[in-house]
CSV table of C-alpha atoms and ligand atoms in Angstrom, one decimal:
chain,number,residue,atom,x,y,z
A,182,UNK,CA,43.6,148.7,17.2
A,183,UNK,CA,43.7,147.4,13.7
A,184,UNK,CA,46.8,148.0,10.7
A,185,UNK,CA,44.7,149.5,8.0
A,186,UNK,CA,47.5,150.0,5.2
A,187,UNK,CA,50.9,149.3,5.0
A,188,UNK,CA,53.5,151.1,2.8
A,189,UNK,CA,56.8,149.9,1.2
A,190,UNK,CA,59.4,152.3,0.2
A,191,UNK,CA,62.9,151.1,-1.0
A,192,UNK,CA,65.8,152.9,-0.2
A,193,UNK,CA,69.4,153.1,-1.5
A,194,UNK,CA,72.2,153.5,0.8
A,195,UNK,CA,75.5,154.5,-0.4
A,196,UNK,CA,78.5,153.3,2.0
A,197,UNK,CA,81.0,156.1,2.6
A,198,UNK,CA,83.7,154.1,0.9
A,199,UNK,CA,83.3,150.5,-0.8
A,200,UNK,CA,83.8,147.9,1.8
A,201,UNK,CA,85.5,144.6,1.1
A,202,UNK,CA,85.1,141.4,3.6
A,203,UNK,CA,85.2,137.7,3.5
A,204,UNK,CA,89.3,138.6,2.4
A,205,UNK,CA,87.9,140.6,-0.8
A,206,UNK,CA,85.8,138.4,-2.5
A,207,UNK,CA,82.8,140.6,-1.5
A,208,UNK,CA,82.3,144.0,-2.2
A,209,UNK,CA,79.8,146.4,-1.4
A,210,UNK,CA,79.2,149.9,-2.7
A,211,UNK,CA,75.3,150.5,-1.5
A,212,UNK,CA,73.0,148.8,0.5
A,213,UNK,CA,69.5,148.2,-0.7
A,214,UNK,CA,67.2,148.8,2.0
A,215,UNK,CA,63.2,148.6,2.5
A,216,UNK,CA,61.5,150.5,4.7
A,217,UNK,CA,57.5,149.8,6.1
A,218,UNK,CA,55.3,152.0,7.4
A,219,UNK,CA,52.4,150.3,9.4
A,220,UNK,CA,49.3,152.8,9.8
A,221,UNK,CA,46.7,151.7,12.2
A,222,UNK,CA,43.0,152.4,12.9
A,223,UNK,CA,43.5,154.7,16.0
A,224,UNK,CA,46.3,157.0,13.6
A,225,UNK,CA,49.8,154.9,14.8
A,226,UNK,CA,52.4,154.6,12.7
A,227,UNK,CA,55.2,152.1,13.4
A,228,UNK,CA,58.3,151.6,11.1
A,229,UNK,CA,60.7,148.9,9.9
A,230,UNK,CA,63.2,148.2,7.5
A,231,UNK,CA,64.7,145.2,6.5
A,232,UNK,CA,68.4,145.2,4.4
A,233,UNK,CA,70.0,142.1,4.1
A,234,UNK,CA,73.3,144.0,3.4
A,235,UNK,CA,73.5,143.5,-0.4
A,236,UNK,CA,72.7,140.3,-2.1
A,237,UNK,CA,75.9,138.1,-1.5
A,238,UNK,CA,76.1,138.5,2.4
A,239,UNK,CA,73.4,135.9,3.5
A,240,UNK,CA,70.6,134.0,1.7
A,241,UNK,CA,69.1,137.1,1.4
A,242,UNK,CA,68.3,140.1,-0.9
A,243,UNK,CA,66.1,143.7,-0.8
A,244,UNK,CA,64.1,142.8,-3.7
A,245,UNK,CA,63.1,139.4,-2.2
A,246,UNK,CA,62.1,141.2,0.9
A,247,UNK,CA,59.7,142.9,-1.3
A,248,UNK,CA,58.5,140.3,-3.1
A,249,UNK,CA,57.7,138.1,0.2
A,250,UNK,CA,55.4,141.4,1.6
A,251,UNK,CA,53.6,141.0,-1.7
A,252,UNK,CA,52.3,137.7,0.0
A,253,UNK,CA,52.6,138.7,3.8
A,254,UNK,CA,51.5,142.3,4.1
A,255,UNK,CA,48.0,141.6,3.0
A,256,UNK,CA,47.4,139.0,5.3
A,257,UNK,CA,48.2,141.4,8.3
A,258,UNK,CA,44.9,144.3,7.5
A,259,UNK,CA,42.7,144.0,10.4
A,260,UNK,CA,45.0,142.4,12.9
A,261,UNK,CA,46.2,143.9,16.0
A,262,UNK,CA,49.4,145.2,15.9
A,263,UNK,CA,49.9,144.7,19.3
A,264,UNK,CA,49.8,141.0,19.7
A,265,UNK,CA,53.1,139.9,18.5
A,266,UNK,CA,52.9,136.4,18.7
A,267,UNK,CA,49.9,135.9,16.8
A,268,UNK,CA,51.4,138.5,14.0
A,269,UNK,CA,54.3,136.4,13.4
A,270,UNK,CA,52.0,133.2,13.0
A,271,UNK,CA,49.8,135.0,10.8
A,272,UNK,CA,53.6,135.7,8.6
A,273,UNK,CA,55.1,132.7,8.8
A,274,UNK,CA,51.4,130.6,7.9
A,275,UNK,CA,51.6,133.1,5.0
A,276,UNK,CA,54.6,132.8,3.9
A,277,UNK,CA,57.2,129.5,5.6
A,278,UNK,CA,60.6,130.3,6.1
A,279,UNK,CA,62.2,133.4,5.3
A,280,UNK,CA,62.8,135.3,8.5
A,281,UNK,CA,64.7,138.1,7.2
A,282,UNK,CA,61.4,139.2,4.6
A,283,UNK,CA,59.3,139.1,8.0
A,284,UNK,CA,62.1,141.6,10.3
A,285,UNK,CA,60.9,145.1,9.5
A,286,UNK,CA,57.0,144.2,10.0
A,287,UNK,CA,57.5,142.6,13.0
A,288,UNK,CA,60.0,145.5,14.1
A,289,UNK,CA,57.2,148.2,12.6
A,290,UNK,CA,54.6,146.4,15.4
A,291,UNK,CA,57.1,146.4,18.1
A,292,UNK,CA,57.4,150.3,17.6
A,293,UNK,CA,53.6,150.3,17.5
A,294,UNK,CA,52.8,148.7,20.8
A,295,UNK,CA,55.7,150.9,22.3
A,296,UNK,CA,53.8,154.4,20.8
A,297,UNK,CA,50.2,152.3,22.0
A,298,UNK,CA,51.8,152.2,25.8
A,299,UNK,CA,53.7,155.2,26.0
A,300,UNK,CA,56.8,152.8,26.4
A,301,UNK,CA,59.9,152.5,24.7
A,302,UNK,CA,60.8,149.1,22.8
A,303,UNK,CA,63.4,148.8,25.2
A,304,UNK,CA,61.0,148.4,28.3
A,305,UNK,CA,58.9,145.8,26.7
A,306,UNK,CA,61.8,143.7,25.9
A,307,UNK,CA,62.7,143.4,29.2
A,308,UNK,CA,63.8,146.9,30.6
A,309,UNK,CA,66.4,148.9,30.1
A,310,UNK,CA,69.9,147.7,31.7
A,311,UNK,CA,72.1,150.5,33.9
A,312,UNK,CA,75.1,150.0,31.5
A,313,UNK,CA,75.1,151.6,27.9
A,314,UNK,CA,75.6,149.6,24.8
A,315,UNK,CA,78.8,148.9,23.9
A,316,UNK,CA,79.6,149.5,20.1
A,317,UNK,CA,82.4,147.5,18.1
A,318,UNK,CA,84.2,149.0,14.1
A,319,UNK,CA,83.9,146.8,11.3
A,320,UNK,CA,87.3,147.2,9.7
A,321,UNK,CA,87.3,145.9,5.8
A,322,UNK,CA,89.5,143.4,4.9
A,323,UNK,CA,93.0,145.2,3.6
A,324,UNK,CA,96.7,145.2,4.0
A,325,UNK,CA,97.4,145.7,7.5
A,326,UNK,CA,98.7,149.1,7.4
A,327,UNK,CA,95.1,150.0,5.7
A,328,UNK,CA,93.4,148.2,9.0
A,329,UNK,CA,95.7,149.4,11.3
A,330,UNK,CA,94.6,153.0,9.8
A,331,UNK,CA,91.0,152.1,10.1
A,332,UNK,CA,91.2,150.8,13.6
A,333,UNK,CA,93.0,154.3,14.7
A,334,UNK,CA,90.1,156.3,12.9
A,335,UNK,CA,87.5,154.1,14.8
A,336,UNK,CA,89.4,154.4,18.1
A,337,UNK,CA,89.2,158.6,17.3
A,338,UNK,CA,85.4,158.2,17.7
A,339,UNK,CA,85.6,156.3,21.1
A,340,UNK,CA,85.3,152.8,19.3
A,341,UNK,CA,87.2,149.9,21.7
A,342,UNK,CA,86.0,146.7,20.4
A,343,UNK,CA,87.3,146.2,16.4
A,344,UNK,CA,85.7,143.6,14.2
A,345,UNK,CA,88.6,143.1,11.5
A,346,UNK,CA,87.5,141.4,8.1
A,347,UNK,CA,89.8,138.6,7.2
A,348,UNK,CA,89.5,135.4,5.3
A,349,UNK,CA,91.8,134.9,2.4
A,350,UNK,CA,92.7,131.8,0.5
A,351,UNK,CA,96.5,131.7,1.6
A,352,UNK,CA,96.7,131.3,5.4
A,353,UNK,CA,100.3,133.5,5.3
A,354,UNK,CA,98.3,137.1,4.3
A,355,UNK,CA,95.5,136.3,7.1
A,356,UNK,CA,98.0,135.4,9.4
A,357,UNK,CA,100.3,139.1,8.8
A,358,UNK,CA,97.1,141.1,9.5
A,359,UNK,CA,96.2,139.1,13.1
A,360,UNK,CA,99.6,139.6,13.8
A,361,UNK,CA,99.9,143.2,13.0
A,362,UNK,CA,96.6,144.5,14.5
A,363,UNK,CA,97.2,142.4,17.6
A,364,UNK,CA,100.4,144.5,18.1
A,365,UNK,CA,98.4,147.5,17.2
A,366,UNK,CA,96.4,147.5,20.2
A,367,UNK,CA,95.7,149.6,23.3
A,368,UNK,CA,95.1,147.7,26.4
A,369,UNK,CA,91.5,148.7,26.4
A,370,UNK,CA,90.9,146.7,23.6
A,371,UNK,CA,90.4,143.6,22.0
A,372,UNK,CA,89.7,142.5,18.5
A,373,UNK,CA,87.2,140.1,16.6
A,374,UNK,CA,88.4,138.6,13.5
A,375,UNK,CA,85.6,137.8,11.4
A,376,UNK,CA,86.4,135.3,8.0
A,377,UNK,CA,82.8,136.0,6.9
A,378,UNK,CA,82.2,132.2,5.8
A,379,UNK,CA,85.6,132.2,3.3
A,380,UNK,CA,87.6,129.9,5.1
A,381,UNK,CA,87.8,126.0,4.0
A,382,UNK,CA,88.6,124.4,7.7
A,383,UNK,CA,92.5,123.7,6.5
A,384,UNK,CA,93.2,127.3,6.3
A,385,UNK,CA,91.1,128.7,9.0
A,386,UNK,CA,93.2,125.8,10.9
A,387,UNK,CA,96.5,126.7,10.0
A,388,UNK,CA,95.4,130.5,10.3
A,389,UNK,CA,93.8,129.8,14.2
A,390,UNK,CA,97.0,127.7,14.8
A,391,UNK,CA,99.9,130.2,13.7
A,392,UNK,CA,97.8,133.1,15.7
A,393,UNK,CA,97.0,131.5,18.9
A,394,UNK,CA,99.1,133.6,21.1
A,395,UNK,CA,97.1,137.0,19.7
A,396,UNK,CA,93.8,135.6,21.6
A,397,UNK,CA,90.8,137.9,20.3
A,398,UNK,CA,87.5,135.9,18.9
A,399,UNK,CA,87.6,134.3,15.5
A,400,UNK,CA,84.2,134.8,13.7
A,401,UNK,CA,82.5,132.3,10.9
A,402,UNK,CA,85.7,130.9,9.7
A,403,UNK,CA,83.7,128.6,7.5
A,404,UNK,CA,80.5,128.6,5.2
A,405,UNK,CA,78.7,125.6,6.7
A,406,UNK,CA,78.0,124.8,10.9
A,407,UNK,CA,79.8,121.2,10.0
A,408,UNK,CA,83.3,123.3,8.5
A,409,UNK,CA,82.5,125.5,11.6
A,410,UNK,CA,82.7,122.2,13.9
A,411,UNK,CA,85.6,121.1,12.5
A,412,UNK,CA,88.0,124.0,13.1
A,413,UNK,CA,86.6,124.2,16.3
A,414,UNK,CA,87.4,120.9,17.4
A,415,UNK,CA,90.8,121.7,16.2
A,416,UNK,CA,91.7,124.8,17.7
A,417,UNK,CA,91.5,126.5,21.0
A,418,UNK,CA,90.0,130.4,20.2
A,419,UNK,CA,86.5,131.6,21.3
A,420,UNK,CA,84.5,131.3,18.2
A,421,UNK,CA,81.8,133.2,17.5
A,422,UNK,CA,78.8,131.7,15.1
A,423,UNK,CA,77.4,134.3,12.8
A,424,UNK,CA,76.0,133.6,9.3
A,425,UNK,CA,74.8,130.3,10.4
A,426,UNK,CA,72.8,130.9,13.1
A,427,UNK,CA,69.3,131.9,11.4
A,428,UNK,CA,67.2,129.9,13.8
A,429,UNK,CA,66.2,128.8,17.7
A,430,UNK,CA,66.9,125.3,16.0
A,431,UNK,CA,70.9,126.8,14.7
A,432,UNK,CA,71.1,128.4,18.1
A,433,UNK,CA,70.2,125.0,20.2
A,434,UNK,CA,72.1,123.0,17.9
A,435,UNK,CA,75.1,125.2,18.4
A,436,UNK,CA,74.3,125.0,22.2
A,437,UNK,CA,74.2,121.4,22.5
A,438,UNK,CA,77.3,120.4,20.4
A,439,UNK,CA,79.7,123.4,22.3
A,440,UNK,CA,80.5,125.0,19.1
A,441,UNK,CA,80.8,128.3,20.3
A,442,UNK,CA,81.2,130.9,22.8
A,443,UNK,CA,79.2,133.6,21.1
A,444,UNK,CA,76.8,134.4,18.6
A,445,UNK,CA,75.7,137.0,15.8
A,446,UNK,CA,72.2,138.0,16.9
A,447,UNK,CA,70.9,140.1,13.7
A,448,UNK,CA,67.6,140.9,14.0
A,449,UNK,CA,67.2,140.7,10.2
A,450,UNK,CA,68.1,137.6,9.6
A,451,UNK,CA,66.8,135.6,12.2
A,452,UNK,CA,63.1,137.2,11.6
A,453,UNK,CA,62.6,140.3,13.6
A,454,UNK,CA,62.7,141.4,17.5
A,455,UNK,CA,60.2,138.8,18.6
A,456,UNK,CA,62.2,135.9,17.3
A,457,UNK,CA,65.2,137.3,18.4
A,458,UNK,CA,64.2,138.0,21.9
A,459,UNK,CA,63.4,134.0,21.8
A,460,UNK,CA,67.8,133.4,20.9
A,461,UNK,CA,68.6,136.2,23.5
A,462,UNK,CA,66.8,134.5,26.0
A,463,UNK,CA,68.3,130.9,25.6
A,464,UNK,CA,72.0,132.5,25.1
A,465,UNK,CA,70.7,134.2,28.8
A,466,UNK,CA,69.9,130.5,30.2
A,467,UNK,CA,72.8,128.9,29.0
A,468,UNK,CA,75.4,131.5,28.8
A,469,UNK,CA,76.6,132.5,25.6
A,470,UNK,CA,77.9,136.3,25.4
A,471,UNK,CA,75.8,137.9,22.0
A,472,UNK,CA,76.7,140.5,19.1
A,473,UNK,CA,73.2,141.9,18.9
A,474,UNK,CA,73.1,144.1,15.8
A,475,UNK,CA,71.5,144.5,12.3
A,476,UNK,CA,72.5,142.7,9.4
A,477,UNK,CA,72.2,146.6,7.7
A,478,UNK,CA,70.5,149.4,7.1
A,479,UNK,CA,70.0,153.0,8.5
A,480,UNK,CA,69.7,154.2,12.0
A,481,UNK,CA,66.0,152.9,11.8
A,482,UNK,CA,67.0,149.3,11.8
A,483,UNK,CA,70.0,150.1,14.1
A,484,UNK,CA,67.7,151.3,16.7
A,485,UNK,CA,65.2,148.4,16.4
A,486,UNK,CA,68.7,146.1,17.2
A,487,UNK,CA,70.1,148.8,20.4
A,488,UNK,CA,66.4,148.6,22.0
A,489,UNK,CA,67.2,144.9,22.2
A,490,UNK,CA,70.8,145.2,23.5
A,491,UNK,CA,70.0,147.8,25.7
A,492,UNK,CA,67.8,145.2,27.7
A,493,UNK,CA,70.4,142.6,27.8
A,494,UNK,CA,72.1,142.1,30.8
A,495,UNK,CA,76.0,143.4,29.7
A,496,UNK,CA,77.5,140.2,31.4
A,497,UNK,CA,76.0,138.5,28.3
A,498,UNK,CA,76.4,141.3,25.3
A,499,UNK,CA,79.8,141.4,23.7
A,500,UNK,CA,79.4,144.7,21.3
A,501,UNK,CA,76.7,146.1,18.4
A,502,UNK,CA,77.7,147.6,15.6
A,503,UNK,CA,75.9,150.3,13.6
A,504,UNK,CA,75.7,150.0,10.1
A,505,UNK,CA,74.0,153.8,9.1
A,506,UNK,CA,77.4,155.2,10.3
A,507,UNK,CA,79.0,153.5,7.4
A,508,UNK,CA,76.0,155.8,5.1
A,509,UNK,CA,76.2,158.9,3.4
A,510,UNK,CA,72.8,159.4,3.8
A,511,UNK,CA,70.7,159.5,6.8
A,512,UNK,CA,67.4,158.0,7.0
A,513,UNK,CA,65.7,159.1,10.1
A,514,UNK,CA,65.9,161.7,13.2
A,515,UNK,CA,66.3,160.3,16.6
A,516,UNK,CA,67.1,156.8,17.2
A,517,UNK,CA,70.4,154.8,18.4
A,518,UNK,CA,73.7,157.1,17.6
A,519,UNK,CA,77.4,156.4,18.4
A,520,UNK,CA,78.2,158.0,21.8
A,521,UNK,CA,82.2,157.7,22.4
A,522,UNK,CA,82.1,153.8,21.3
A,523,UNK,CA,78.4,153.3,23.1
A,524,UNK,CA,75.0,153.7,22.0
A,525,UNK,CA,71.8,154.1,24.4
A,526,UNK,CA,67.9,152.9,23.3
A,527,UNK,CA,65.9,156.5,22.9
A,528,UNK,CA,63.7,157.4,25.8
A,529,UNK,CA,60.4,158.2,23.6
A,530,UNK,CA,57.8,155.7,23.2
A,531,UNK,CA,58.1,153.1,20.6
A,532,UNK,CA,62.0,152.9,18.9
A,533,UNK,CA,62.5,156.8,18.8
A,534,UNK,CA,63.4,157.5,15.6
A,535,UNK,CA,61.0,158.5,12.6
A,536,UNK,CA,62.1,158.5,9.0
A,537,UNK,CA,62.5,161.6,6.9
A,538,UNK,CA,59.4,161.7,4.2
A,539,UNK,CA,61.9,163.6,1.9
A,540,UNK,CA,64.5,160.3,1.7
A,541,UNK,CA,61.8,157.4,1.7
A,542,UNK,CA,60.4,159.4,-1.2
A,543,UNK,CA,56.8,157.5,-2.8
A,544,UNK,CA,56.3,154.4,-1.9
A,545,UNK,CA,56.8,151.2,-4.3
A,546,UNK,CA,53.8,148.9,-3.1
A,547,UNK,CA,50.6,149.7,-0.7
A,548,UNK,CA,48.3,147.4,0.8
A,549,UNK,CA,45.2,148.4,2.1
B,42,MG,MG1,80.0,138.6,11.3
């Protein structure tokens, strides 16, 4: 089997309602997203989309992703889709560094060896485990009546696991909306409070210290791993690295210094499935519990995320969130939907989900 043309289509994806993290200093209104479609020799298509969600989130942004396929995609005619490992040497020889630009092919070839086999991703990665995916809200950063209110709407759909935004530049605003979503809660759930980066260590400090007794996980309090290390050292919640974990080398780092209990695994960003399977499988050997999820996008780069999750022993998952039901718009039938607060990998072969010709529209580059 040989990929004989691959096709780029970018996609804009409105959110529902603008959504405000890292305490408000970002905003996002729509998501730019790029979708590929890998054609092969023998008639296969496999799909993938990379969407860094927007431009200020990460190092990241959609047009770079189509810039880097202007140098990658071509190198990829005539190889094998099926042989992952020498696909992703063939990228990153093509192009060094910059996982996120190299996600959706590598997630397009995992959906083609799944259709080639008859298998879903899900079995390839490991097989799927008896227990279904657990999903977790993202609740924007607000007063905390207005995340109280989101947190109620989430629990409506089944949702158990809330991932509130905070991170402000006084400690005493941060502090009010731990407090008042902590007392908010059912006894079936328990909260992550994510500071997206926009902490300096004093304030994530004083924040961590005032809030001790509300427990729940504090997420990327800082920008950089050293702030990270800091705050950690001086305070006692379960931390979970996010942002600045983009590598094995990140993760290993992390691992040796004790700087966390958990990690953002997003497929995106750290390069597609096949690198990512690489993190799940040291955070398997050496115990630390994963968020494995997308760093954006529609249900098609959800699903590519859930296949992975879905074949991760639960001991070790914590929860996944899905971006595309934060859309207007939906990409693609099939794939990975919310289920009460849990999502399952599809049965069919490859991810199970195929995008809707009429949405992709023409595509905005073609190789081969
Ligand atoms: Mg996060």
């Amino acid at each position: 089997m040989k990929i004989t043309r691959i096709a780029v289509h970018q996609v804009t994806l409105p959110l529902a309602k603008p959504y405000s993290l890292s305490g408000g200093r970002l905003v996002f209104e729509e998501l730019d997203s790029t979708v590929v479609r890998v054609e092969t020799d023998d008639g296969l298509v496999g799909w993938g989309e990379g969407c860094p969600w927007g431009s200020t989130y990460l190092p990241a942004f959609g047009r770079g992703i189509r810039a880097g396929l202007e140098e990658i995609a071509p190198q990829l005619l005539g190889l094998d889709p099926r042989r992952l490992d020498v696909v992703n040497r063939v990228m990153d020889k093509a192009l060094p560094g910059h996982p996120y630009v190299k996600s959706a092919l590598d997630v397009a070839c995992w959906d083609l060896l799944g259709k080639s086999t008859g298998l879903p991703v899900v079995d390839l990665l490991g097989g799927r485990e008896e227990s279904p995916v657990v999903l977790h809200s993202s609740v924007p950063t607000g007063d905390p009546e207005a995340m109280i209110a989101s947190i109620e709407a989430y629990r409506q759909r089944g949702y158990r696991i809330h991932s509130c935004k905070v991170g402000g530049d006084d400690p005493g605003p941060d502090i009010e909306r731990i407090r008042a979503t902590t007392a908010a809660l059912e006894p079936s759930e328990s909260l992550t409070f994510d500071a997206n980066r926009a902490w300096l260590p004093d304030t994530a400090i004083q924040v961590m210290t005032a809030t001790e007794d509300c427990g729940g996980y504090v997420e990327q309090p800082c920008e950089t791993y050293e702030e990270c290390l800091t705050v950690r050292h001086r305070t006692s919640q379960a931390i979970i690295l996010d942002e600045t974990i983009q590598s094995f080398a990140d993760l290993l780092r992390a691992q040796k210094d004790g700087a966390c209990e958990a990690i953002g695994l997003k497929i995106g960003r750290v390069g597609g499935l096949s690198k990512a399977r690489r993190l799940r499988d040291f955070c398997l050997a050496t115990g630390i519990r994963m968020n494995i999820e997308e760093t954006g996008g529609s249900v098609l780069a959800d699903t590519g995320a859930v296949h992975l999750a879905a074949a991760t022993p639960a001991t070790h998952r914590r929860a996944t969130w899905l971006c595309h039901n934060m859309l207007t718009v939906d990409l693609a039938e099939g794939g990975a939907r919310n289920d009460g607060g849990v999502t399952h990998a599809p049965e069919a072969p490859g991810l199970g989900v195929e995008p809707r010709p009429e949405i992709l529209g023409e595509p905005v580059a073609v190789y081969g």
